[in-house]
XYZ file of N, CA and C in Angstrom:
480
model
N 66.693 108.377 122.208
C 65.952 109.269 121.326
C 65.838 108.699 119.914
N 66.874 108.016 119.445
C 66.862 107.492 118.079
C 66.264 106.101 117.988
N 66.016 105.468 119.114
C 65.535 104.085 119.158
C 66.473 103.141 118.426
N 67.766 103.384 118.595
C 68.806 102.556 117.981
C 69.730 102.092 119.100
N 70.209 100.873 118.983
C 71.095 100.322 120.001
C 72.418 101.061 120.087
N 73.011 101.007 121.288
C 74.287 101.688 121.526
C 75.382 101.113 120.629
N 75.377 99.797 120.424
C 76.402 99.166 119.584
C 76.362 99.683 118.155
N 75.185 99.881 117.620
C 75.053 100.368 116.234
C 75.608 101.785 116.118
N 75.302 102.639 117.099
C 75.817 104.013 117.075
C 77.333 104.005 117.245
N 77.836 103.174 118.147
C 79.281 103.101 118.365
C 79.995 102.637 117.099
N 79.475 101.601 116.447
C 80.094 101.113 115.212
C 79.997 102.155 114.097
N 78.911 102.901 114.058
C 78.771 103.957 113.056
C 79.792 105.066 113.236
N 79.999 105.496 114.487
C 80.981 106.549 114.776
C 82.388 106.044 114.482
N 82.692 104.804 114.894
C 84.015 104.241 114.627
C 84.262 104.113 113.125
N 83.237 103.718 112.379
C 83.370 103.622 110.922
C 83.620 104.975 110.289
N 82.920 105.989 110.762
C 83.107 107.346 110.234
C 84.506 107.861 110.547
N 84.983 107.624 111.767
C 86.341 108.037 112.151
C 87.360 107.314 111.284
N 87.157 106.013 111.081
C 88.086 105.235 110.252
C 88.104 105.760 108.820
N 86.933 106.019 108.260
C 86.838 106.531 106.886
C 87.572 107.856 106.738
N 87.362 108.771 107.664
C 87.992 110.090 107.570
C 89.500 110.021 107.811
N 89.941 109.231 108.775
C 91.381 109.172 109.044
C 92.131 108.468 107.927
N 91.610 107.364 107.429
C 92.301 106.648 106.352
C 92.324 107.473 105.071
N 91.244 108.178 104.778
C 91.218 109.027 103.586
C 92.175 110.201 103.721
N 92.331 110.718 104.927
C 93.232 111.853 105.150
C 94.682 111.427 105.157
N 94.973 110.173 105.531
C 96.350 109.686 105.578
C 96.970 109.600 104.194
N 96.197 109.175 103.222
C 96.734 108.935 101.889
C 97.064 110.237 101.194
N 98.080 110.185 100.362
C 98.459 111.375 99.609
C 97.542 111.513 98.400
N 97.492 112.699 97.849
C 96.661 112.945 96.676
C 97.146 112.099 95.505
N 96.204 111.636 94.693
C 96.561 110.768 93.571
C 97.101 111.562 92.386
N 96.922 112.878 92.394
C 97.422 113.708 91.300
C 98.873 114.074 91.594
N 99.808 113.772 90.670
C 101.212 114.108 90.934
C 101.400 115.609 91.115
N 102.306 115.953 91.983
C 102.680 117.336 92.279
C 101.542 118.144 92.894
N 100.507 117.464 93.395
C 99.423 118.156 94.077
C 99.805 118.274 95.540
N 99.786 119.474 96.087
C 100.203 119.671 97.465
C 99.057 119.460 98.439
N 97.912 119.066 97.944
C 96.755 118.824 98.793
C 96.897 117.481 99.480
N 96.512 117.423 100.753
C 96.607 116.186 101.508
C 95.342 115.372 101.329
N 95.467 114.073 101.491
C 94.315 113.183 101.414
C 94.023 112.782 99.982
N 93.035 111.931 99.841
C 92.665 111.485 98.495
C 91.789 112.543 97.834
N 91.656 112.454 96.518
C 90.877 113.446 95.784
C 89.382 113.256 96.032
N 88.607 114.256 95.636
C 87.152 114.188 95.808
C 86.567 112.985 95.083
N 87.039 112.744 93.859
C 86.525 111.628 93.053
C 86.838 110.294 93.725
N 88.070 110.142 94.226
C 88.442 108.907 94.914
C 87.611 108.705 96.182
N 87.369 109.781 96.912
C 86.557 109.672 98.127
C 85.130 109.280 97.778
N 84.562 109.909 96.744
C 83.201 109.574 96.338
C 83.103 108.129 95.872
N 84.109 107.668 95.140
C 84.114 106.266 94.708
C 84.198 105.327 95.904
N 84.935 105.715 96.916
C 85.098 104.869 98.105
C 83.801 104.743 98.892
N 83.055 105.834 99.017
C 81.829 105.767 99.811
C 80.621 105.338 98.984
N 80.742 105.383 97.668
C 79.624 104.980 96.801
C 79.269 103.508 97.007
N 80.280 102.672 97.221
C 80.040 101.236 97.385
C 79.350 100.917 98.709
N 79.286 101.878 99.640
C 78.633 101.634 100.925
C 77.116 101.655 100.822
N 76.589 102.181 99.721
C 75.140 102.158 99.495
C 74.375 103.268 100.185
N 75.024 104.364 100.542
C 74.328 105.484 101.162
C 73.591 106.290 100.097
N 72.669 107.127 100.544
C 71.938 107.994 99.620
C 72.876 109.074 99.082
N 72.474 109.692 97.961
C 73.299 110.743 97.362
C 73.466 111.931 98.311
N 72.419 112.244 99.059
C 72.484 113.361 99.999
C 73.507 113.078 101.103
N 73.501 111.859 101.629
C 74.461 111.481 102.666
C 75.875 111.436 102.106
N 76.042 110.950 100.877
C 77.362 110.935 100.243
C 77.916 112.351 100.098
N 77.063 113.303 99.713
C 77.505 114.696 99.589
C 77.871 115.285 100.942
N 77.110 114.929 101.979
C 77.419 115.414 103.329
C 78.755 114.858 103.814
N 78.995 113.565 103.563
C 80.266 112.957 103.956
C 81.427 113.581 103.196
N 81.238 113.844 101.906
C 82.283 114.483 101.107
C 82.604 115.865 101.650
N 81.573 116.645 101.981
C 81.804 117.992 102.508
C 82.495 117.927 103.861
N 82.098 116.977 104.709
C 82.745 116.788 106.009
C 84.219 116.447 105.817
N 84.506 115.579 104.857
C 85.889 115.201 104.572
C 86.691 116.393 104.069
N 86.147 117.125 103.106
C 86.866 118.265 102.532
C 87.126 119.359 103.565
N 86.173 119.570 104.478
C 86.330 120.615 105.494
C 87.364 120.256 106.555
N 87.543 118.969 106.804
C 88.353 118.560 107.960
C 89.614 117.775 107.637
N 89.929 117.519 106.372
C 91.060 116.638 106.076
C 92.407 117.228 106.488
N 92.603 118.522 106.353
C 93.878 119.121 106.758
C 94.049 119.054 108.274
N 92.987 119.322 108.995
C 93.049 119.270 110.459
C 93.268 117.834 110.939
N 92.589 116.877 110.310
C 92.772 115.467 110.679
C 94.204 115.048 110.421
N 94.747 115.449 109.292
C 96.124 115.073 108.955
C 97.122 115.696 109.939
N 96.894 116.929 110.350
C 97.818 117.560 111.302
C 97.726 116.878 112.670
N 96.540 116.477 113.088
C 96.390 115.762 114.362
C 97.065 114.404 114.279
N 96.901 113.705 113.165
C 97.558 112.407 112.989
C 99.080 112.568 113.011
N 99.578 113.667 112.452
C 101.022 113.935 112.472
C 101.534 114.167 113.882
N 100.733 114.828 114.716
C 101.134 115.068 116.104
C 101.110 113.784 116.922
N 100.215 112.866 116.575
C 100.093 111.614 117.319
C 101.140 110.579 116.912
N 101.779 110.795 115.781
C 102.768 109.831 115.295
C 103.951 109.782 116.261
N 104.484 108.586 116.502
C 105.624 108.493 117.416
C 106.870 109.153 116.823
N 107.598 109.821 117.661
C 108.843 110.467 117.240
C 109.977 109.463 117.423
N 110.438 108.898 116.351
C 111.486 107.889 116.415
C 112.856 108.554 116.326
N 113.845 107.965 116.985
C 115.190 108.540 116.901
C 115.771 108.387 115.496
N 116.654 109.296 115.139
C 117.305 109.241 113.829
C 118.803 109.064 114.005
N 119.430 108.503 112.997
C 120.872 108.223 113.009
C 121.669 109.515 112.964
N 122.725 109.575 113.787
C 123.642 110.707 113.735
C 125.049 110.242 113.341
N 125.602 109.302 114.078
C 126.931 108.793 113.743
C 127.146 107.436 114.412
N 128.235 106.776 113.998
C 128.560 105.459 114.528
C 130.062 105.375 114.769
N 130.435 104.954 115.970
C 131.832 104.672 116.287
C 131.926 103.170 116.497
N 133.020 102.565 116.041
C 133.158 101.120 116.228
C 134.593 100.759 116.558
N 134.729 99.589 117.158
C 136.045 99.096 117.559
C 136.020 97.573 117.472
N 137.122 96.991 117.017
C 137.272 95.536 116.951
C 138.221 95.102 118.051
N 137.721 94.289 118.959
C 138.543 93.742 120.050
C 138.759 92.261 119.777
N 139.991 91.801 119.979
C 140.309 90.386 119.791
C 141.066 89.904 121.018
N 140.514 88.879 121.650
C 141.201 88.257 122.774
C 142.026 87.105 122.215
N 143.338 87.169 122.362
C 144.236 86.164 121.786
C 144.550 85.028 122.742
N 144.544 85.291 124.017
C 144.872 84.248 124.983
C 144.328 84.635 126.347
N 144.204 83.635 127.192
C 143.817 83.868 128.572
C 144.674 82.963 129.455
N 144.484 83.023 130.740
C 145.287 82.185 131.632
C 145.019 80.699 131.402
N 143.777 80.373 131.117
C 143.444 78.952 130.948
C 143.660 78.465 129.514
N 143.467 79.313 128.547
C 143.675 78.936 127.142
C 144.760 79.830 126.556
N 145.859 79.225 126.208
C 146.987 80.014 125.706
C 146.758 80.497 124.275
N 146.079 79.694 123.488
C 145.849 80.091 122.094
C 144.350 80.044 121.803
N 143.765 81.205 121.761
C 142.359 81.327 121.387
C 142.180 82.652 120.664
N 141.250 82.668 119.779
C 140.924 83.924 119.089
C 139.439 84.163 119.306
N 139.148 85.217 120.022
C 137.769 85.545 120.358
C 137.517 86.999 119.957
N 137.037 87.224 118.705
C 136.802 88.603 118.257
C 135.453 89.134 118.772
N 135.390 90.443 118.939
C 134.159 91.123 119.336
C 134.149 92.510 118.695
N 133.005 92.893 118.167
C 132.840 94.220 117.570
C 131.995 95.048 118.535
N 132.531 96.185 118.951
C 131.824 97.099 119.847
C 131.467 98.344 119.044
N 130.202 98.716 119.102
C 129.717 99.879 118.340
C 129.031 100.851 119.289
N 129.255 102.123 119.055
C 128.560 103.166 119.796
C 127.731 103.950 118.780
N 126.433 103.799 118.887
C 125.492 104.392 117.940
C 124.943 105.682 118.540
N 125.215 106.806 117.868
C 124.722 108.112 118.314
C 123.422 108.409 117.581
N 122.387 108.762 118.350
C 121.057 109.017 117.800
C 120.573 110.400 118.186
N 119.757 110.990 117.313
C 119.085 112.257 117.608
C 117.614 111.963 117.848
N 117.095 112.498 118.962
C 115.666 112.370 119.227
C 115.189 113.640 119.908
N 114.275 114.346 119.242
C 113.731 115.605 119.768
C 114.846 116.577 120.149
N 115.819 116.714 119.274
C 116.962 117.611 119.437
C 117.870 117.230 120.607
N 117.678 116.054 121.181
C 118.586 115.514 122.196
C 119.410 114.423 121.539
N 120.658 114.318 121.957
C 121.518 113.285 121.397
C 121.751 112.199 122.435
N 121.504 110.956 122.044
C 121.729 109.816 122.926
C 122.703 108.858 122.258
N 123.253 107.950 123.049
C 124.193 106.967 122.523
C 123.825 105.593 123.060
N 123.916 104.605 122.189
C 123.675 103.216 122.562
C 124.954 102.432 122.272
N 125.405 101.648 123.238
C 126.591 100.825 123.047
C 126.138 99.397 122.788
N 126.609 98.833 121.689
C 126.243 97.484 121.282
C 127.514 96.665 121.088
N 127.433 95.392 121.439
C 128.585 94.526 121.228
C 128.100 93.200 120.663
N 128.819 92.686 119.656
C 128.450 91.435 119.015
C 129.693 90.759 118.456
N 129.507 89.511 118.050
C 130.610 88.820 117.388
C 130.488 89.045 115.876
N 131.564 88.873 115.117
C 131.529 89.147 113.681
C 130.502 88.302 112.905
N 130.287 87.047 113.300
C 129.328 86.200 112.584
C 127.910 86.762 112.698
N 127.516 87.197 113.875
C 126.192 87.790 114.068
C 126.079 89.098 113.310
N 127.144 89.886 113.305
C 127.147 91.141 112.574
C 126.989 90.902 111.070
N 127.681 89.908 110.532
C 127.530 89.568 109.109
C 126.104 89.122 108.796
N 125.512 88.330 109.679
C 124.125 87.898 109.476
C 123.177 89.094 109.485
N 123.391 90.027 110.402
C 122.576 91.237 110.474
C 122.712 92.070 109.202
N 123.925 92.193 108.697
C 124.162 92.937 107.454
C 123.430 92.276 106.291
N 123.472 90.958 106.207
C 122.773 90.240 105.135
C 121.263 90.459 105.224
N 120.712 90.419 106.429
C 119.280 90.628 106.600
C 118.874 92.053 106.201
N 119.692 93.038 106.573
C 119.393 94.426 106.199
C 119.501 94.632 104.692
N 120.500 94.022 104.059
C 120.627 94.133 102.606
C 119.451 93.461 101.908
N 118.981 92.344 102.441
C 117.819 91.674 101.874
C 116.572 92.556 102.007
N 116.405 93.202 103.161
C 115.266 94.105 103.369
C 115.330 95.293 102.410
N 116.527 95.848 102.196
C 116.663 96.953 101.244
C 116.346 96.503 99.827
N 116.746 95.273 99.487
C 116.419 94.731 98.172
C 114.923 94.562 97.986
N 114.227 94.149 99.034
C 112.779 93.992 98.949
C 112.079 95.335 98.837
N 112.668 96.387 99.395
C 112.063 97.714 99.293
C 112.077 98.239 97.858
N 112.923 97.677 97.011
C 112.994 98.114 95.620
C 111.926 97.450 94.762
N 111.209 96.464 95.323
C 110.162 95.781 94.571
C 108.966 96.712 94.415
N 108.226 96.561 93.315
C 107.091 97.436 93.028
C 106.023 97.386 94.118
N 105.763 96.194 94.637
C 104.726 96.053 95.660
C 105.058 96.879 96.903
N 106.290 96.811 97.363
C 106.701 97.565 98.555
C 106.698 99.071 98.293
N 107.144 99.471 97.121
C 107.147 100.907 96.810
C 105.726 101.460 96.785
N 104.783 100.672 96.288
C 103.391 101.105 96.248
C 102.855 101.282 97.676
N 103.184 100.351 98.560
C 102.728 100.435 99.951
C 103.323 101.659 100.636
N 104.615 101.872 100.460
C 105.294 103.017 101.090
C 104.734 104.331 100.550
N 104.460 104.385 99.264
C 103.925 105.600 98.663
C 102.552 105.921 99.272
N 101.735 104.902 99.534
C 100.424 105.137 100.117
C 100.485 105.448 101.604
N 101.556 105.057 102.265
C 101.702 105.340 103.700
C 102.027 106.806 103.945
N 102.712 107.451 103.026
C 103.097 108.861 103.205
C 101.877 109.678 103.057
């Protein structure tokens, strides 16, 4: 009916879905504003560069304003539910000798990680040697240090 190829219509719909979902994901730029999504001005600035007519820009803005809360709630339902930390039990085992080796020291750290997921509690048992555990601790501390950088904080703030 439109005399337009299927690919063009498909790309147009995908672009519209992308525009609405990405705009709804971002938090409002005004501090302490409880409204979800970007502000009207930010949305208009974002679509202005696409070169659409003023009438189409107003229609897109109205579509965004009417549906941003619903889009955000649907995106929240689709988000994966990841387990959260509850508690950790640990034990240090050291093998001092065996039948074949009379003098050996073989340490092992055993951890039982309790997690909460959807109000169910699960446990994971992990075992490692102290050197690997120290390396893991260093990597986690390095990651936490990087999270304090301005660039990472800006990314995390926009993800919420």
